[in-house]
Coordinates of C-alpha atoms in Angstrom, one line a residue:
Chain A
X1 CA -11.3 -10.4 35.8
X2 CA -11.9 -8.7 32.7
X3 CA -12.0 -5.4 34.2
X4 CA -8.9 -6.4 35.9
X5 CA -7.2 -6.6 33.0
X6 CA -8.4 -3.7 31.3
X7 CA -7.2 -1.1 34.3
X8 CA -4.0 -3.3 34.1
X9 CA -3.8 -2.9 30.3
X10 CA -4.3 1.0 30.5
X11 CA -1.9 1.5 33.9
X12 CA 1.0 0.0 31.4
X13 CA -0.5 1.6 28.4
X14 CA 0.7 4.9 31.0
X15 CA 3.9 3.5 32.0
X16 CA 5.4 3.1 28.0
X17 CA 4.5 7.3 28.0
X18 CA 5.5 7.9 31.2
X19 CA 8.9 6.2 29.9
X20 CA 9.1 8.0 26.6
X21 CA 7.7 11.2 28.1
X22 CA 10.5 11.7 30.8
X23 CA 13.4 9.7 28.6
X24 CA 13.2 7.3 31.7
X25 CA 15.8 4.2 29.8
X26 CA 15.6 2.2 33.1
X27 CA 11.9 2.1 33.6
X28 CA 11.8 1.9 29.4
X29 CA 13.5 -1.5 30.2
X30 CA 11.8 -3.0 33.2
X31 CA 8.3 -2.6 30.9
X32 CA 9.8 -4.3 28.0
X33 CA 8.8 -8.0 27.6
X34 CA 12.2 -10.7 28.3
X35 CA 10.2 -13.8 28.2
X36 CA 7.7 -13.5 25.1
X37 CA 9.4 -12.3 21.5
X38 CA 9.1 -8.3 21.1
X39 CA 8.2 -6.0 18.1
X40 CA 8.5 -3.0 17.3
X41 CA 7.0 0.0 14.5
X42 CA 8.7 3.1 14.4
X43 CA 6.8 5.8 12.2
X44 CA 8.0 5.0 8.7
X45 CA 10.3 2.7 9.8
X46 CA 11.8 -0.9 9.3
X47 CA 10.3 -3.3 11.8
X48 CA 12.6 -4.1 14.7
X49 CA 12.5 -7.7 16.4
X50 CA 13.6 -9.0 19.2
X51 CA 14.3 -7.1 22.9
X52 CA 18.2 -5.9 22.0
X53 CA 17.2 -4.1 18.5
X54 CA 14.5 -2.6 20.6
X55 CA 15.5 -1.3 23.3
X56 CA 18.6 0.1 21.2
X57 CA 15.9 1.6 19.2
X58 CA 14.4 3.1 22.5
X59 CA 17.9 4.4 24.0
X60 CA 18.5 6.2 20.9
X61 CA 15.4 8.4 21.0
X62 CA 15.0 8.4 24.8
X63 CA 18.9 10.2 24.6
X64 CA 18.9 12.0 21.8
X65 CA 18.4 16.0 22.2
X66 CA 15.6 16.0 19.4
X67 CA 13.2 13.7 21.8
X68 CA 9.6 14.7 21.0
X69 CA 7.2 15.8 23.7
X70 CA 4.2 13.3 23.7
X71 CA 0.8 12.7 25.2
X72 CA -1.3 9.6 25.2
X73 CA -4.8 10.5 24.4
X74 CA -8.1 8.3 24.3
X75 CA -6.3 5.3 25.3
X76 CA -8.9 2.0 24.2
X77 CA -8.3 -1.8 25.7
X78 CA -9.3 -4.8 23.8
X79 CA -8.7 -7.5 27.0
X80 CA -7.4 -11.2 26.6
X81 CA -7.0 -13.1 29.4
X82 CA -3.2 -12.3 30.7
X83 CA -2.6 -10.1 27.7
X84 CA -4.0 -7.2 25.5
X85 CA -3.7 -4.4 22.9
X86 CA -4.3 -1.1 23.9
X87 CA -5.0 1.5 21.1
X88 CA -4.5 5.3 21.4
X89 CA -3.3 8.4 20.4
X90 CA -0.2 10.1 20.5
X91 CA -0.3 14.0 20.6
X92 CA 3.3 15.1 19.3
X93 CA 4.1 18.8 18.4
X94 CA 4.6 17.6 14.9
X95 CA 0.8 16.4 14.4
X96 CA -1.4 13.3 15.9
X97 CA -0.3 9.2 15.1
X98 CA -2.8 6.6 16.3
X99 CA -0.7 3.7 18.1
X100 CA -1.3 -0.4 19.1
X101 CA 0.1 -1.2 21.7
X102 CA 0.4 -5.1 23.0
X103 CA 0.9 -6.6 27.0
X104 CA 1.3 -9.5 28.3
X105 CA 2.1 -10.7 31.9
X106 CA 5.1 -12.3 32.5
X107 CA 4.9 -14.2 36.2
X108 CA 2.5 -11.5 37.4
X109 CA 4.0 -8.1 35.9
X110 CA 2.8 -6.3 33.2
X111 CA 5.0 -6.3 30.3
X112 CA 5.4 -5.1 26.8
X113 CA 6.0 -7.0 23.8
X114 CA 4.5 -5.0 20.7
X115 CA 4.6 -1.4 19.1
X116 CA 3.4 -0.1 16.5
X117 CA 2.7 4.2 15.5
X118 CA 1.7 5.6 12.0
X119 CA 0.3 9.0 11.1
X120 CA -3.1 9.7 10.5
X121 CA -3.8 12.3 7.6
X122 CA -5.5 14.7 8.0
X123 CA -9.0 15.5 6.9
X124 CA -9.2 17.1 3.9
Chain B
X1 CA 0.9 -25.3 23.4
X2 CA 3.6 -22.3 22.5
X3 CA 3.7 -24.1 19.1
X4 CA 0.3 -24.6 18.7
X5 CA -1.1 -20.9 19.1
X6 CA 2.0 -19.9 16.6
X7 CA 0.7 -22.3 14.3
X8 CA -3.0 -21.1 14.8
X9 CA -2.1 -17.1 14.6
X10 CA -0.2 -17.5 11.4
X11 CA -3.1 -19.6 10.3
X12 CA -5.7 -16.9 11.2
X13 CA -3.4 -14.2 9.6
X14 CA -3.5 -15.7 6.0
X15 CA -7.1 -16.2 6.2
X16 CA -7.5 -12.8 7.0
X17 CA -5.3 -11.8 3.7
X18 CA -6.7 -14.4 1.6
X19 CA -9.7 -13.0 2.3
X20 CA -8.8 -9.5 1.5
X21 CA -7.0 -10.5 -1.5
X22 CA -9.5 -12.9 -2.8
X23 CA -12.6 -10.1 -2.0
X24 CA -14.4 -12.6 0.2
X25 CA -16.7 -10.2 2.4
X26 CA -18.3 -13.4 3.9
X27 CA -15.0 -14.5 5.2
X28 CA -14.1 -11.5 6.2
X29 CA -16.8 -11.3 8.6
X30 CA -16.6 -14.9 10.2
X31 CA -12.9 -14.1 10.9
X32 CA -13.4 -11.0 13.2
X33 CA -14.4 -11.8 16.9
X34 CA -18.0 -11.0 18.1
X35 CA -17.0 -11.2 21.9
X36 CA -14.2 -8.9 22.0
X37 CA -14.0 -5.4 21.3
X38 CA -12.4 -4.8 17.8
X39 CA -10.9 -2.0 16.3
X40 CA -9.1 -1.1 12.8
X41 CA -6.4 1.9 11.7
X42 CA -6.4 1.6 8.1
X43 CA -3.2 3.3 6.7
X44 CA -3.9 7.1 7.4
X45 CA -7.1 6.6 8.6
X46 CA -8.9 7.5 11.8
X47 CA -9.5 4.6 13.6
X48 CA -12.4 2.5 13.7
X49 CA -13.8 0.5 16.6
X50 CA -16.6 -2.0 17.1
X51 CA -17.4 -4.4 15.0
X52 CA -20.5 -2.4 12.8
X53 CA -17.7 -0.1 12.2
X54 CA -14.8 -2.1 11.0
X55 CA -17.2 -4.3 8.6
X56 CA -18.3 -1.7 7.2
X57 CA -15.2 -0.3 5.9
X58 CA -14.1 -4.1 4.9
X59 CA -17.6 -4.2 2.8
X60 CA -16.1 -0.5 1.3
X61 CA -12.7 -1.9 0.5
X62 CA -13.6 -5.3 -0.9
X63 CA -16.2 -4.3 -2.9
X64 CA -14.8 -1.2 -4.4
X65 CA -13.5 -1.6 -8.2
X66 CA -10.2 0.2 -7.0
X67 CA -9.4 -2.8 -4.4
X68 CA -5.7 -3.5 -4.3
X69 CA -3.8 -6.3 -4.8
X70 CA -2.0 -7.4 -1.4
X71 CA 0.3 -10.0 -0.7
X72 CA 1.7 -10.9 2.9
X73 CA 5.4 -11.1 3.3
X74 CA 7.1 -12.6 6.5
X75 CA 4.9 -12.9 9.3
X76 CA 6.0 -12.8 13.0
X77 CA 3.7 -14.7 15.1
X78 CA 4.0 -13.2 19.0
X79 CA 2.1 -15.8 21.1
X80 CA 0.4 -15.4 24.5
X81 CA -2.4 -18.1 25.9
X82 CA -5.4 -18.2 23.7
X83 CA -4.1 -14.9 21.7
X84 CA -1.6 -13.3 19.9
X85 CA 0.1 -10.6 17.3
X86 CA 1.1 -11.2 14.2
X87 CA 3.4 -8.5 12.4
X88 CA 4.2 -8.9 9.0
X89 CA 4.7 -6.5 5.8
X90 CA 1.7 -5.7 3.3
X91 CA 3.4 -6.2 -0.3
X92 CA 1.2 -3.8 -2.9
X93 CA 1.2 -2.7 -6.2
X94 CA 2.0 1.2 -4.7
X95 CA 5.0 -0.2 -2.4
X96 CA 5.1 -1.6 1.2
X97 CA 3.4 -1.1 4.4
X98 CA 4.2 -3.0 7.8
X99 CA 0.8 -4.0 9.7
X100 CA 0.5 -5.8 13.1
X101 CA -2.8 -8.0 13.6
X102 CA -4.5 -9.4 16.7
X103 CA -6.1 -12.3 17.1
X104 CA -7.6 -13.8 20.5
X105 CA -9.9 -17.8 20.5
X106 CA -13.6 -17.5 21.0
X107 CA -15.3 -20.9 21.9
X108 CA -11.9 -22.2 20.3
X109 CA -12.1 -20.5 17.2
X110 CA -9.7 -17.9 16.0
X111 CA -11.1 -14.3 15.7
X112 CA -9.2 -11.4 14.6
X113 CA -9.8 -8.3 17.2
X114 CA -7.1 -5.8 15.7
X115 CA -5.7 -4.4 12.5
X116 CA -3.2 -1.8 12.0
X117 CA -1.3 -1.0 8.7
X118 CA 1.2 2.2 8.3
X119 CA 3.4 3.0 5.5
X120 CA 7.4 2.0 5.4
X121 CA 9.8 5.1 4.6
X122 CA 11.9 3.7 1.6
X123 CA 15.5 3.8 2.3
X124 CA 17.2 6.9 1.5

């Protein structure tokens, strides 16, 4: 069961970059939670709440010509019982952020209801 | 039940800032879980997982003369089951970070499993 939800956690861990990563809006919608409230960090940002300011949030960058390339590295499950938070990296051309990223199921499907990326300094 | 683990995770997410802000190393370590894997991004920081780990930079930040002054503002409880996320700003003497927290029951108690805190761009 556990492990269950730990591959689960890590296959929709890939889907969100998958999204992001081909500026896929309609697959960028179908994760995103509609029955649990939703967060979500932007780098430096205000927090957004709630699915409408989110996925607005997520059509912006997913259309806009300056999109960054990114790459989930090292991607780390901490398992709940029908949920999670997976933590990992994000490899931009711009420098490394470290992410949390939350799950939940929602009648069976994987969803997402929680993200949050900040940059990591680099060592001196 | 909904209203109940919204109740319990805002609960668990003051303790975990009074105990910050009060110093208490003792409650910082009865708060975070023993059964789940834990992990902590302090602001800039690499991350830290395990439990040895993420103490151990608690015991360095509560114990060090330089500790900061932190104040929760607005907390957004996100319930599942038996766990949840909690995002809510950090108010400090230096300005404002956002942070989302994780918490999941053990044996019915509250643990926290997840900490992440990154800085807020001030509006231009």
């Amino acid at each position: 069961m556990a492990d269950n939800v730990t591959s689960a956690l890590v296959a929709a861990n890939e889907a969100f970059y998958d999204a992001f990563d081909t500026g896929d809006m309609q697959a960028m919608e179908a994760l995103w939670a509609r029955e649990h409230d939703v967060a979500c960090l932007h780098p430096g940002a205000e927090p957004l709440f709630g699915r409408e300011a989110v996925l607005r949030s997520w059509a912006d960058i997913l259309s806009g010509s300056g999109r960054p390339a990114i790459q989930c590295l090292d991607p780390r499950p901490i398992a709940f019982e029908r949920a999670g938070v997976v933590v990992c990296f994000e490899l931009l051309a711009g420098g490394r952020l470290v992410a949390t990223n939350a799950f939940v199921t929602e009648n069976g499907v994987w969803r997402m209801v929680h993200h949050q990326a900040g940059p990591i300094s680099r060592p001196a």
